[in-house]
XYZ file of C-alpha atoms in Angstrom:
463
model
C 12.071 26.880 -16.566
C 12.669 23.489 -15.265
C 10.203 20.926 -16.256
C 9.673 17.699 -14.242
C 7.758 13.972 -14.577
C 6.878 11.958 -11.440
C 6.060 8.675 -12.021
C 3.724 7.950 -8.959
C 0.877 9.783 -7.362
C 1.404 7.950 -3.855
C 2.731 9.932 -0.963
C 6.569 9.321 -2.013
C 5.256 11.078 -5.459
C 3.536 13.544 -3.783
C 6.288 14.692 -1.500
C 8.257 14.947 -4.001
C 6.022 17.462 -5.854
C 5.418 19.525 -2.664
C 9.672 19.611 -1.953
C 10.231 20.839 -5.748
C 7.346 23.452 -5.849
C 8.762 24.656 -2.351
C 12.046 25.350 -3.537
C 12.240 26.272 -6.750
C 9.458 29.163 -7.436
C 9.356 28.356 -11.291
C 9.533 24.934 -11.326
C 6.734 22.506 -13.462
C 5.955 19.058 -12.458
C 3.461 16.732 -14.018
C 2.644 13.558 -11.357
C 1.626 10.564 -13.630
C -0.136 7.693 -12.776
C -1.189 4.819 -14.676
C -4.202 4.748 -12.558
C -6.744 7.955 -13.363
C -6.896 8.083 -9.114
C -4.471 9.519 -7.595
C -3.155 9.147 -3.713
C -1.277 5.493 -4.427
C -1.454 3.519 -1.469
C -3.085 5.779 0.824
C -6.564 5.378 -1.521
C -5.475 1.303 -1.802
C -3.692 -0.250 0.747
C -5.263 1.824 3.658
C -7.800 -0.517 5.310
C -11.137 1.141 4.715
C -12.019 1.582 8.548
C -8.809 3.634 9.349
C -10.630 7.257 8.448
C -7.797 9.205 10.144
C -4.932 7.716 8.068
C -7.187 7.907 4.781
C -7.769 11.500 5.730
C -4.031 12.256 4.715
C -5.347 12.459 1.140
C -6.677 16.022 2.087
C -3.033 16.993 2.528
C -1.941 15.126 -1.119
C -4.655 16.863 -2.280
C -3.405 20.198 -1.373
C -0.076 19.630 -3.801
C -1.879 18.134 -6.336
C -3.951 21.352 -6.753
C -0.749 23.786 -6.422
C -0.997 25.791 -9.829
C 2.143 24.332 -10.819
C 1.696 20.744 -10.294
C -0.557 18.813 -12.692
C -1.976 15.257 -12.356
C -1.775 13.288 -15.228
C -3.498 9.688 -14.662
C -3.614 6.512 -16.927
C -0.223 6.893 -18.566
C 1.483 3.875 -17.766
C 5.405 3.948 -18.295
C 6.975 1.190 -19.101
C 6.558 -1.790 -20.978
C 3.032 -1.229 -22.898
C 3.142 2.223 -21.808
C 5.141 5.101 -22.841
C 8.955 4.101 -22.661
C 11.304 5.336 -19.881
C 13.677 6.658 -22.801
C 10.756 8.658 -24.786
C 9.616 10.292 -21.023
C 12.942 11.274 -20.731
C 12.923 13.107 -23.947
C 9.548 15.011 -22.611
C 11.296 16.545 -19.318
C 14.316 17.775 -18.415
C 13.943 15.497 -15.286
C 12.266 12.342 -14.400
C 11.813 10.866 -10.928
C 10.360 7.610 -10.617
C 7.811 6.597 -7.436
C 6.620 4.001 -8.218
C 6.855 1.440 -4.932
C 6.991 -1.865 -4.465
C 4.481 -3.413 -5.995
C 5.581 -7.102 -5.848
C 4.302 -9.308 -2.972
C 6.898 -11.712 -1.437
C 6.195 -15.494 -1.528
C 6.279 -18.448 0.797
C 8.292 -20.602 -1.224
C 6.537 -23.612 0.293
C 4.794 -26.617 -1.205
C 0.176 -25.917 -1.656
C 1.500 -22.307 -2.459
C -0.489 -21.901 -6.156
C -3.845 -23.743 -4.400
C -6.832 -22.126 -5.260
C -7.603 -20.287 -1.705
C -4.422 -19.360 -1.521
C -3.547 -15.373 -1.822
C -1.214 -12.615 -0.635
C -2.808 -10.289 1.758
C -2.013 -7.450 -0.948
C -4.630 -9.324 -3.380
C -7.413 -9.635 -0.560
C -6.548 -5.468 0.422
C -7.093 -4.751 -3.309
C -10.211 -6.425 -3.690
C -11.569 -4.755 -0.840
C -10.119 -1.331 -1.788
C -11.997 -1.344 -5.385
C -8.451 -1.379 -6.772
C -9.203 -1.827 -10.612
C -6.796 -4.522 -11.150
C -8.398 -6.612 -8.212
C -8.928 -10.230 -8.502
C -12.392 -11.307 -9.033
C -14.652 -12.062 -6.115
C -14.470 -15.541 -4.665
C -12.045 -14.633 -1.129
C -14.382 -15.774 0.896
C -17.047 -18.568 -0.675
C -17.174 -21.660 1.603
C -14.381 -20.167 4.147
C -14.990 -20.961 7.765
C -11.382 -20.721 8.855
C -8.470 -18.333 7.096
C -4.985 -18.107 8.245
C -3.175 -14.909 7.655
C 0.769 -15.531 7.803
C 1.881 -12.645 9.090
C 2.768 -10.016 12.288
C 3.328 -6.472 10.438
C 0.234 -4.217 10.403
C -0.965 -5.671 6.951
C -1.838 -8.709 8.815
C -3.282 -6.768 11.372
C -5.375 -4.966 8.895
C -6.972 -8.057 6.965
C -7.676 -9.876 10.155
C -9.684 -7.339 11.122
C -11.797 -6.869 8.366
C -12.401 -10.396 8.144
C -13.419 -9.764 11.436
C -15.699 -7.230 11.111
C -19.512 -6.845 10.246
C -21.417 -4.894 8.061
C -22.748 -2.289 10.411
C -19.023 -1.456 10.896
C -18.141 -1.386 7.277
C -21.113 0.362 5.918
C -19.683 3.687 6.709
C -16.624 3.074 5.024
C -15.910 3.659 1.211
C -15.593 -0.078 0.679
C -17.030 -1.080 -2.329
C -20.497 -2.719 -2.797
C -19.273 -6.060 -3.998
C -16.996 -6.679 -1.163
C -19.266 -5.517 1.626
C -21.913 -7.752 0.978
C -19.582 -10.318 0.625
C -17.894 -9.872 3.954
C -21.556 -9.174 5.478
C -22.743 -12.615 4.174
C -19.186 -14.703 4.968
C -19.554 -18.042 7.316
C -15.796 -17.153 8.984
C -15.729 -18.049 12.481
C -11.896 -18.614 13.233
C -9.071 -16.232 11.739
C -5.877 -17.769 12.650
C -2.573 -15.262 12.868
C 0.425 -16.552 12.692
C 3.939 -15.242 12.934
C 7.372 -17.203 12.657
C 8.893 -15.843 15.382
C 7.776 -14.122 18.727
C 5.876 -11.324 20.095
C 8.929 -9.276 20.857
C 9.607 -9.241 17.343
C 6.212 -8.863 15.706
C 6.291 -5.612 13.171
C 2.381 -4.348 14.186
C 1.418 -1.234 15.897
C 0.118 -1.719 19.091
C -2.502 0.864 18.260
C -3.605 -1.908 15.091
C -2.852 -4.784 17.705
C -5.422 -3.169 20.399
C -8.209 -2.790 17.383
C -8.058 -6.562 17.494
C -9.616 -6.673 21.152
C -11.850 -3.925 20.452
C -13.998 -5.827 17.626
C -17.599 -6.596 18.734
C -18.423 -10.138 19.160
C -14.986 -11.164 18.261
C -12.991 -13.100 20.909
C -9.237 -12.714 20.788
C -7.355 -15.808 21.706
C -3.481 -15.948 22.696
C -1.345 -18.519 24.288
C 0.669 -17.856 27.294
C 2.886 -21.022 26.714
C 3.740 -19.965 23.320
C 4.540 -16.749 24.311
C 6.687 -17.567 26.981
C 9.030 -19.097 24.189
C 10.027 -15.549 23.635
C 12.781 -14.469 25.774
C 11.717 -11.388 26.463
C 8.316 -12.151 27.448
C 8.482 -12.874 31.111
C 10.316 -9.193 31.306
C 10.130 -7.324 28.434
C 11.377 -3.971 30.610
C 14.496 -4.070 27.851
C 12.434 -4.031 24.732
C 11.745 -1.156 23.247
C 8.983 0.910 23.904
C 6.602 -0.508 20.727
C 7.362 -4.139 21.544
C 6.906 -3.540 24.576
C 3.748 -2.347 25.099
C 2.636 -4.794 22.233
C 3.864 -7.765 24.972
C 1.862 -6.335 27.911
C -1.335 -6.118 25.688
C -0.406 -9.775 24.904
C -0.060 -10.339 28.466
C -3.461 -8.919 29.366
C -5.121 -10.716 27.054
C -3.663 -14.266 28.606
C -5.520 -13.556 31.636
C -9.145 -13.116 30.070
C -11.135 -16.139 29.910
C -12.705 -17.069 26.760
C -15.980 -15.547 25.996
C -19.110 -16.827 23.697
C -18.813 -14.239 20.633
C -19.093 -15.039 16.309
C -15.899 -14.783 15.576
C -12.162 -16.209 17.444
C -8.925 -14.471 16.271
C -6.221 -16.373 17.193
C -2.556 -14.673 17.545
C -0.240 -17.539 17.213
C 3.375 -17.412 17.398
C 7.023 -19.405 16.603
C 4.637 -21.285 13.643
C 6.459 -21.809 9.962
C 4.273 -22.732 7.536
C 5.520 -25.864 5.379
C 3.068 -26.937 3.160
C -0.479 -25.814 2.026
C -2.875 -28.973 1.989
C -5.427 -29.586 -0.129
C -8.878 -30.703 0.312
C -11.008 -31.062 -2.552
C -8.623 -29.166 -4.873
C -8.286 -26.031 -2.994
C -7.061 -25.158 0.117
C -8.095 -27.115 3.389
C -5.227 -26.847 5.788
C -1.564 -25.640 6.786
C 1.538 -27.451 7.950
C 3.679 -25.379 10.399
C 6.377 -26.017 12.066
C 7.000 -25.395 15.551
C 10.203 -22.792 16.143
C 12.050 -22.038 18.872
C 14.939 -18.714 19.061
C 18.068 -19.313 17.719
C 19.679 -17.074 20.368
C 20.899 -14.736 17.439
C 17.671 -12.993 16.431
C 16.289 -15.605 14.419
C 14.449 -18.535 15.086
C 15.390 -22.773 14.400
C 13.110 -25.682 13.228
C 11.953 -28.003 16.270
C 10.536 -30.804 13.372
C 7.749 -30.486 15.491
C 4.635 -29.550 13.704
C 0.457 -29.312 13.880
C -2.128 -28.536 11.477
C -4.613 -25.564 11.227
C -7.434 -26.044 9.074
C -8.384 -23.498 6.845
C -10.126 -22.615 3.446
C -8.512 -19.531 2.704
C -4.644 -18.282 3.361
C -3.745 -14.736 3.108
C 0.445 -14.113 2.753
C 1.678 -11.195 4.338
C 5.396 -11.375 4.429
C 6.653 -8.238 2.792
C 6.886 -6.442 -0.549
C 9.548 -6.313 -3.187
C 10.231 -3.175 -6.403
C 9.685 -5.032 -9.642
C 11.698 -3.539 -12.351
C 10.547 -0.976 -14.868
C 11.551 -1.771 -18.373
C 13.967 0.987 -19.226
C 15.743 1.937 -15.890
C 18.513 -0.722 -14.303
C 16.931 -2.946 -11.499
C 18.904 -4.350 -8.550
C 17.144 -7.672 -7.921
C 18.887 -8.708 -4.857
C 17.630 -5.691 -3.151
C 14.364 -5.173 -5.095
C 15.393 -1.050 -5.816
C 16.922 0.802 -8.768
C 20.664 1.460 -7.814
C 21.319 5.353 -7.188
C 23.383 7.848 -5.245
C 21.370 10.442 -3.095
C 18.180 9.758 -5.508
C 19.962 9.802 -8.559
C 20.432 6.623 -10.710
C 23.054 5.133 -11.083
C 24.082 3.507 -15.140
C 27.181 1.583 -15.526
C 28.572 3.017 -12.369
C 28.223 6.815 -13.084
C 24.843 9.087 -12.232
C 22.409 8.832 -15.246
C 21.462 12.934 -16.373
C 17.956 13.494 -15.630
C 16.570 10.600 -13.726
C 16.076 10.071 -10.117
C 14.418 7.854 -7.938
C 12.037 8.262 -4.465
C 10.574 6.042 -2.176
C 10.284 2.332 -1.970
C 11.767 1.891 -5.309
C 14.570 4.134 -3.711
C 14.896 2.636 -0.697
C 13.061 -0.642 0.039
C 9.705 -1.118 1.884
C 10.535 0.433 4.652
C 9.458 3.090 6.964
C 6.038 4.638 7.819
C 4.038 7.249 5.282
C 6.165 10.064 6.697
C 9.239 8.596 5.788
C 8.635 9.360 2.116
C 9.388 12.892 3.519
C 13.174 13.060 3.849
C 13.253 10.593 0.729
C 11.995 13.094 -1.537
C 13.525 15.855 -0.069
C 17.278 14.244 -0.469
C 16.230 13.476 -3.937
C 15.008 16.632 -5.041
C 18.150 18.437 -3.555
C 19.974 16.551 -6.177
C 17.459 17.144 -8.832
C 18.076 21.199 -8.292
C 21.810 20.834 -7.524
C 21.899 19.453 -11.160
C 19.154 21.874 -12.502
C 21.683 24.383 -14.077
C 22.308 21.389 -16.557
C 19.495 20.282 -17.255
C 17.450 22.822 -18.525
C 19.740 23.305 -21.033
C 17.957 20.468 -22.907
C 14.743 21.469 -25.290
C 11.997 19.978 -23.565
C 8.373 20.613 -25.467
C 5.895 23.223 -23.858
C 3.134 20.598 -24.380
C 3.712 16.940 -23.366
C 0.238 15.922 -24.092
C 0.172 15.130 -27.638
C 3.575 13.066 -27.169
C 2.014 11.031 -24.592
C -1.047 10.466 -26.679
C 0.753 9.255 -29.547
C 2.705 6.636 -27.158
C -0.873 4.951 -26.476
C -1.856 7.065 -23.230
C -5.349 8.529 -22.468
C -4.258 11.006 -19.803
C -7.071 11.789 -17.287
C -6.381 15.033 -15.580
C -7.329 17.101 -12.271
C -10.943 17.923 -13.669
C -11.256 14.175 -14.550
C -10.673 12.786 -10.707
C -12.826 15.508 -9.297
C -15.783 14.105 -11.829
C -14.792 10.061 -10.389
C -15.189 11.357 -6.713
C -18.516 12.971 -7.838
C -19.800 9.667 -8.991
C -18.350 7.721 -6.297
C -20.553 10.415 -3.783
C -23.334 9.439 -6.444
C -22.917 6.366 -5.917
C -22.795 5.920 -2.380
C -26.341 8.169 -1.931
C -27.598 5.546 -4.326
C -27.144 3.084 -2.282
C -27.828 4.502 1.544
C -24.084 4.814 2.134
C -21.261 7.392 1.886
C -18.960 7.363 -0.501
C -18.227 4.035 -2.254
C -15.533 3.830 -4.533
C -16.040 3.128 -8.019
C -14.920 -0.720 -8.262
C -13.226 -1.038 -12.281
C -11.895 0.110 -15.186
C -14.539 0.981 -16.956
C -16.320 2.359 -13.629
C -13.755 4.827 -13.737
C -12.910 5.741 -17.300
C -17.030 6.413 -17.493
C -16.933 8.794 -14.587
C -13.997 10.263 -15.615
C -15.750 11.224 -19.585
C -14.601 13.745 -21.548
C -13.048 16.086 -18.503
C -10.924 19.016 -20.335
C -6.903 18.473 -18.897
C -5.757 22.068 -18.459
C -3.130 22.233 -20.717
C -2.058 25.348 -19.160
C -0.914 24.862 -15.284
C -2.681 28.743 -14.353
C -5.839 27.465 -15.545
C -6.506 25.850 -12.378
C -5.455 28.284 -9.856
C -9.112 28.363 -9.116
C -8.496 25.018 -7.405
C -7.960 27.051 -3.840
C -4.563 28.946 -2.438
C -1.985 27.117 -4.450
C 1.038 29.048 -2.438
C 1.053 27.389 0.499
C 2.002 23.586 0.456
């Protein structure tokens, strides 16, 4: 009987599960997670107000209760955790989900200002992600700059945007609603490097924007028109270019009294963070212009936006994970169809999926055919693996490496609390917003040891 870890509860982990249960009727996985939630990004890096993406947990959900996938959270792998070579002892494979988890940097001067963040820090906070910075985003901020085009940037402008009759329904935390109910920010300033025809957001996310009560959104039609495309855009393709003919409506609305301005600004490179008082109080950019090759070219023109709090949303990067060989030009552990690659030749037993795999890249359902090209190697190879003794019981190993594994029965006790919690306090469900929030809730929850102790769960057949 083939036994299998995946590192990673995400949707990349997930899939994975579901693609190994599907085709192998015998098959045992355990999805770890050194978080005791599961769901990955989907629970963290969805913005709260975007119910219909969230909602894809249900379908996680349904692999995570198939009677022969377990969930096995807080075990972190790694360094401080238990090592990639003693996990590899524990299964006869081991596929590693485990992202990108690494923000990319400016590089610019004002960068380590206090003020300064990447969008990834501000999405935590307000996701009750238990590593989250403390509070403080917002204190004094009257104008924030988010450098960015990609949906990300999308995302945080609008819930600086928003008020708290729109975020009260969400699962936000308590800490960071009141704090975005109470903030003084009038002007949220957008800002991309190059143009409109190349910006990376939805224009589903992009049309949000104009749809925010008392919000005014603000565009430029001269800046616009730097972009080639913009006075036709008939040859771009169909995303870009319906996002340039919502940019083009917009142009034509007059400005309108409302709370809050978003401003969509475009062929702006930031150059230095200023600082005013010791923090943040400003950005240089300067003004680009296209290259004529795809890119864009310094015009050593430049202006100042003022602004007490700067988000960076420029892309993520894989960090490596002590044990496994990192590629840090690309940001991804080197493999061949999912499998990883050591000194040149396919390592036994250990494969890779998602980001990690291939780079941020893609949309949720591209973890799909990522797992499923990595678990047809995993089986192809199956014949020789399970010729290694692997222990029936992994829990006591992982125990004695330092882990406190919260199980199935454990997460269904934190979503209890965090429905507790959110009838406490006249709201829906409000996720639980640390640590020890959610070690408490979790308690002394049994882990079935045995994977046919949960079949309870619901129809486990059928994911």
């Amino acid at each position: 009987m083939l036994r299998v870890a995946v590192v990673g509860s995400g949707p990349s982990g997930v899939y994975t599960a579901q693609s190994l249960v599907q085709q192998d009727p015998e098959v045992r996985v355990d999805v770890l997670d050194r978080l005791p939630c599961p769901y990955g990004l989907v629970r963290y890096g969805v913005a709260p107000d975007h119910e219909k993406i969230k909602s894809l947990q249900r379908n996680l959900r349904t692999v995570l209760e198939h009677e022969r996938v377990r969930f096995l959270g807080g075990v972190e792998v790694g360094a401080g955790g238990v090592p990639v070579s003693r996990l590899r002892e524990l299964y006869h494979a081991v596929v590693y989900c485990v992202g990108a988890a690494a923000d990319r940097r400016l590089g610019i001067p004002g960068e380590e200002l206090p003020g300064s963040w990447s969008a990834t820090e501000f999405v935590s906070w307000y996701s009750a992600h238990p590593d989250a910075a403390g509070e403080g985003f917002l204190r004094g901020v009257r104008s924030a700059v988010v450098v960015g085009v990609g949906n990300v940037a999308v995302d945080v402008t609008r819930i600086l945007a928003r008020g708290a009759a729109e975020l009260s329904p969400t699962d936000m935390p308590e800490a960071a609603l009141t704090a975005l109910a109470a903030s003084g920010v009038t002007d949220i300033h957008t800002v991309g490097r190059r143009g409109p025809s190349q910006a990376r957001f939805t224009t589903k996310e992009l049309r949000e924007l104009g749809a925010l009560p008392d919000t005014d959104v603000l565009v430029d039609s001269a800046e616009l028109a730097l972009d080639p495309a913009y006075g036709d855009p008939s040859g771009l393709p169909a995303a870009q270019r319906r996002n340039v003919e919502v940019l083009r409506g917009w142009t034509a609305l007059p400005p309108r009294e409302a709370r809050r301005r978003i401003r969509l600004r475009f062929f702006l490179r930031p150059v230095e963070l200023l600082a005013v008082g010791g923090r943040v109080g400003g950005v240089r950019f300067e003004r680009t212009v296209p290259d004529g090759r795809g890119g864009v070219t310094g015009t050593g023109r430049h202006e100042v936006v003022e602004a007490q709090l700067v988000l960076r949303s420029v892309g993520y990067r894989g960090v490596p994970l002590e044990g496994l060989p990192f590629d840090g030009a690309r940001g991804t552990v080197p493999h061949a169809a999912g499998r990883v690659v050591r000194a040149g030749a396919a390592a036994p037993g250990e494969y890779v999926a998602g980001w990690i795999k291939r780079g941020p890249t893609g949309v949720i359902g591209t973890n799909r055919p990522c797992a499923k090209e990595t678990v047809t190697s995993l089986l192809a190879d199956a014949s020789l693996l399970v010729r290694k003794p692997v222990p029936e019981d992994v829990l006591p190993s992982l125990r004695a490496a330092g882990a406190e594994p919260v199980g199935w029965r454990g997460w269904l006790a934190i979503e209890r609390a965090e429905a507790e919690l959110g009838a406490s306090l006249g709201r829906g469900v409000v996720k639980l917003p640390d640590w020890a929030a959610l070690r408490t809730a979790a308690g002394r929850a049994e882990i079935a040891d045995d994977y046919t102790q949960r079949q309870h769960l619901g129809n486990q057949q059928s994911v």
